[in-house]
Amino acid sequence: MARFLIVEARFYENFNDMLIAGAKAALQAAGHEVEVLTVPGALEIPGAIALAAESGEFDGFVAIGVVIRGETYHFEIVAGESARAIMALTMDGIPIGNGILTVENEDQANLRADPSQKDKGGEAAKAALSLLSLAERFAS
C-alpha cells in the first residue's frame, strides 16, 4: 500500500470536490491511502508537492485545481507555470498526476471535473499510479 497526497488549490470548491472525489476513488480502489492538503492557488501546488516529497511521507501525488480563463493574461501565467513546475518535479522522478483543469468556462470545468462524466481527477490519480509503478520498476 502506498500513500498519496492530493494537493488542491481550493478556489472553485464545487469543481474541486468532484475532482478530489474522482481521485480518491481511483486511489482507494487501488488499495492506497490518501490525504488531502489545501494551498491558496495553483501556483502553490508544485511548491507544496516539492516540500511533501522531501519529507518522504508520500509515495505519489495528485495536483488538483481549476483555472478558468478570465479577461487578463493571468490565466496563461497560472496555467503555464503550474504545469511547467509540475512537469519539472515529474522529471525529477516524483510521481505526480496533474489534475489542474485549464478551461474557458465553468461548463467545461463541470464536464471535466464530474466523476460521472470526464473524471479528470480520477484520470490524474491513475496517471500518478502509473508513474509510481514505473518508479518502482526502475528503482530495482
PDB file of C-alpha atoms in Angstrom, residues 14-120:
ATOM      1  CA  ASN A  14     -17.649  22.637  -6.207  1.00  0.00           C
ATOM      2  CA  PHE A  15     -15.296  21.572  -9.013  1.00  0.00           C
ATOM      3  CA  ASN A  16     -12.534  20.630  -6.590  1.00  0.00           C
ATOM      4  CA  ASP A  17     -14.907  18.449  -4.585  1.00  0.00           C
ATOM      5  CA  MET A  18     -15.690  16.478  -7.744  1.00  0.00           C
ATOM      6  CA  LEU A  19     -12.033  16.254  -8.810  1.00  0.00           C
ATOM      7  CA  ILE A  20     -10.995  15.059  -5.357  1.00  0.00           C
ATOM      8  CA  ALA A  21     -13.823  12.514  -5.258  1.00  0.00           C
ATOM      9  CA  GLY A  22     -12.642  11.050  -8.565  1.00  0.00           C
ATOM     10  CA  ALA A  23      -9.000  10.996  -7.478  1.00  0.00           C
ATOM     11  CA  LYS A  24      -9.780   9.439  -4.094  1.00  0.00           C
ATOM     12  CA  ALA A  25     -11.978   6.787  -5.674  1.00  0.00           C
ATOM     13  CA  ALA A  26      -9.232   5.746  -8.100  1.00  0.00           C
ATOM     14  CA  LEU A  27      -6.508   5.661  -5.438  1.00  0.00           C
ATOM     15  CA  GLN A  28      -8.612   3.875  -2.842  1.00  0.00           C
ATOM     16  CA  ALA A  29      -9.841   1.345  -5.415  1.00  0.00           C
ATOM     17  CA  ALA A  30      -6.177   0.507  -5.994  1.00  0.00           C
ATOM     18  CA  GLY A  31      -5.755  -0.037  -2.237  1.00  0.00           C
ATOM     19  CA  HIS A  32      -3.819   3.095  -1.325  1.00  0.00           C
ATOM     20  CA  GLU A  33      -4.035   5.665   1.463  1.00  0.00           C
ATOM     21  CA  VAL A  34      -4.978   9.239   0.582  1.00  0.00           C
ATOM     22  CA  GLU A  35      -4.514  12.568   2.313  1.00  0.00           C
ATOM     23  CA  VAL A  36      -5.616  15.987   1.046  1.00  0.00           C
ATOM     24  CA  LEU A  37      -3.662  19.220   1.501  1.00  0.00           C
ATOM     25  CA  THR A  38      -5.087  22.606   0.540  1.00  0.00           C
ATOM     26  CA  VAL A  39      -2.968  25.501  -0.765  1.00  0.00           C
ATOM     27  CA  PRO A  40      -4.045  29.031  -1.778  1.00  0.00           C
ATOM     28  CA  GLY A  41      -3.733  28.683  -5.563  1.00  0.00           C
ATOM     29  CA  ALA A  42      -2.496  26.609  -8.479  1.00  0.00           C
ATOM     30  CA  LEU A  43       0.918  28.287  -8.419  1.00  0.00           C
ATOM     31  CA  GLU A  44       1.479  26.969  -4.887  1.00  0.00           C
ATOM     32  CA  ILE A  45       0.723  23.341  -5.772  1.00  0.00           C
ATOM     33  CA  PRO A  46       4.199  22.457  -7.128  1.00  0.00           C
ATOM     34  CA  GLY A  47       5.943  24.010  -4.121  1.00  0.00           C
ATOM     35  CA  ALA A  48       3.743  22.078  -1.717  1.00  0.00           C
ATOM     36  CA  ILE A  49       4.414  18.852  -3.611  1.00  0.00           C
ATOM     37  CA  ALA A  50       8.171  19.512  -3.552  1.00  0.00           C
ATOM     38  CA  LEU A  51       8.107  20.078   0.222  1.00  0.00           C
ATOM     39  CA  ALA A  52       5.967  16.990   0.837  1.00  0.00           C
ATOM     40  CA  ALA A  53       8.184  14.877  -1.428  1.00  0.00           C
ATOM     41  CA  GLU A  54      11.247  15.916   0.564  1.00  0.00           C
ATOM     42  CA  SER A  55       9.553  14.703   3.736  1.00  0.00           C
ATOM     43  CA  GLY A  56       9.450  11.143   2.412  1.00  0.00           C
ATOM     44  CA  GLU A  57       5.954  10.658   3.845  1.00  0.00           C
ATOM     45  CA  PHE A  58       4.280  10.109   0.480  1.00  0.00           C
ATOM     46  CA  ASP A  59       4.853   7.827  -2.480  1.00  0.00           C
ATOM     47  CA  GLY A  60       2.904   9.826  -5.062  1.00  0.00           C
ATOM     48  CA  PHE A  61       0.920  12.980  -5.611  1.00  0.00           C
ATOM     49  CA  VAL A  62      -2.131  14.308  -7.420  1.00  0.00           C
ATOM     50  CA  ALA A  63      -2.393  18.010  -8.263  1.00  0.00           C
ATOM     51  CA  ILE A  64      -5.981  19.310  -8.241  1.00  0.00           C
ATOM     52  CA  GLY A  65      -7.261  22.728  -9.197  1.00  0.00           C
ATOM     53  CA  VAL A  66      -9.266  24.711 -11.709  1.00  0.00           C
ATOM     54  CA  VAL A  67      -8.049  27.708 -13.700  1.00  0.00           C
ATOM     55  CA  ILE A  68     -10.764  29.426 -15.736  1.00  0.00           C
ATOM     56  CA  ARG A  69      -9.796  31.946 -18.405  1.00  0.00           C
ATOM     57  CA  GLY A  70     -10.662  35.497 -17.462  1.00  0.00           C
ATOM     58  CA  GLU A  71     -10.151  38.860 -19.093  1.00  0.00           C
ATOM     59  CA  THR A  72      -6.450  39.183 -18.307  1.00  0.00           C
ATOM     60  CA  TYR A  73      -3.177  37.427 -19.109  1.00  0.00           C
ATOM     61  CA  HIS A  74      -3.163  35.887 -15.610  1.00  0.00           C
ATOM     62  CA  PHE A  75      -4.752  32.684 -16.942  1.00  0.00           C
ATOM     63  CA  GLU A  76      -1.778  31.962 -19.212  1.00  0.00           C
ATOM     64  CA  ILE A  77       0.726  32.548 -16.437  1.00  0.00           C
ATOM     65  CA  VAL A  78      -1.053  30.363 -13.883  1.00  0.00           C
ATOM     66  CA  ALA A  79      -1.875  27.582 -16.345  1.00  0.00           C
ATOM     67  CA  GLY A  80       1.567  27.513 -17.929  1.00  0.00           C
ATOM     68  CA  GLU A  81       3.722  27.961 -14.861  1.00  0.00           C
ATOM     69  CA  SER A  82       1.869  25.451 -12.700  1.00  0.00           C
ATOM     70  CA  ALA A  83       2.093  22.848 -15.484  1.00  0.00           C
ATOM     71  CA  ARG A  84       5.777  23.634 -16.100  1.00  0.00           C
ATOM     72  CA  ALA A  85       6.663  23.294 -12.421  1.00  0.00           C
ATOM     73  CA  ILE A  86       4.736  20.037 -12.040  1.00  0.00           C
ATOM     74  CA  MET A  87       6.487  18.662 -15.129  1.00  0.00           C
ATOM     75  CA  ALA A  88       9.872  19.663 -13.681  1.00  0.00           C
ATOM     76  CA  LEU A  89       9.105  17.750 -10.487  1.00  0.00           C
ATOM     77  CA  THR A  90       7.941  14.765 -12.504  1.00  0.00           C
ATOM     78  CA  MET A  91      11.193  14.844 -14.472  1.00  0.00           C
ATOM     79  CA  ASP A  92      12.990  14.681 -11.108  1.00  0.00           C
ATOM     80  CA  GLY A  93      11.269  11.340 -10.523  1.00  0.00           C
ATOM     81  CA  ILE A  94       8.341  12.418  -8.357  1.00  0.00           C
ATOM     82  CA  PRO A  95       5.166  10.532  -9.371  1.00  0.00           C
ATOM     83  CA  ILE A  96       2.557  13.253  -9.964  1.00  0.00           C
ATOM     84  CA  GLY A  97      -0.755  13.145 -11.766  1.00  0.00           C
ATOM     85  CA  ASN A  98      -1.715  16.598 -12.999  1.00  0.00           C
ATOM     86  CA  GLY A  99      -5.418  17.228 -12.461  1.00  0.00           C
ATOM     87  CA  ILE A 100      -5.315  21.004 -12.748  1.00  0.00           C
ATOM     88  CA  LEU A 101      -8.057  21.910 -15.193  1.00  0.00           C
ATOM     89  CA  THR A 102      -7.371  24.846 -17.512  1.00  0.00           C
ATOM     90  CA  VAL A 103     -10.662  25.741 -19.131  1.00  0.00           C
ATOM     91  CA  GLU A 104     -12.534  28.535 -20.840  1.00  0.00           C
ATOM     92  CA  ASN A 105     -15.638  28.484 -18.642  1.00  0.00           C
ATOM     93  CA  GLU A 106     -17.489  26.798 -15.792  1.00  0.00           C
ATOM     94  CA  ASP A 107     -19.399  24.453 -18.120  1.00  0.00           C
ATOM     95  CA  GLN A 108     -16.102  22.986 -19.343  1.00  0.00           C
ATOM     96  CA  ALA A 109     -14.858  22.711 -15.762  1.00  0.00           C
ATOM     97  CA  ASN A 110     -18.009  20.896 -14.665  1.00  0.00           C
ATOM     98  CA  LEU A 111     -17.827  18.407 -17.545  1.00  0.00           C
ATOM     99  CA  ARG A 112     -14.180  17.593 -16.816  1.00  0.00           C
ATOM    100  CA  ALA A 113     -14.426  17.526 -13.014  1.00  0.00           C
ATOM    101  CA  ASP A 114     -17.551  15.392 -12.667  1.00  0.00           C
ATOM    102  CA  PRO A 115     -16.606  11.754 -11.920  1.00  0.00           C
ATOM    103  CA  SER A 116     -19.688  10.604 -13.855  1.00  0.00           C
ATOM    104  CA  GLN A 117     -18.518  12.468 -16.965  1.00  0.00           C
ATOM    105  CA  LYS A 118     -14.840  13.044 -17.885  1.00  0.00           C
ATOM    106  CA  ASP A 119     -13.475  12.324 -14.368  1.00  0.00           C
ATOM    107  CA  LYS A 120     -10.201  14.224 -14.776  1.00  0.00           C
TER     108      LYS A 120
END
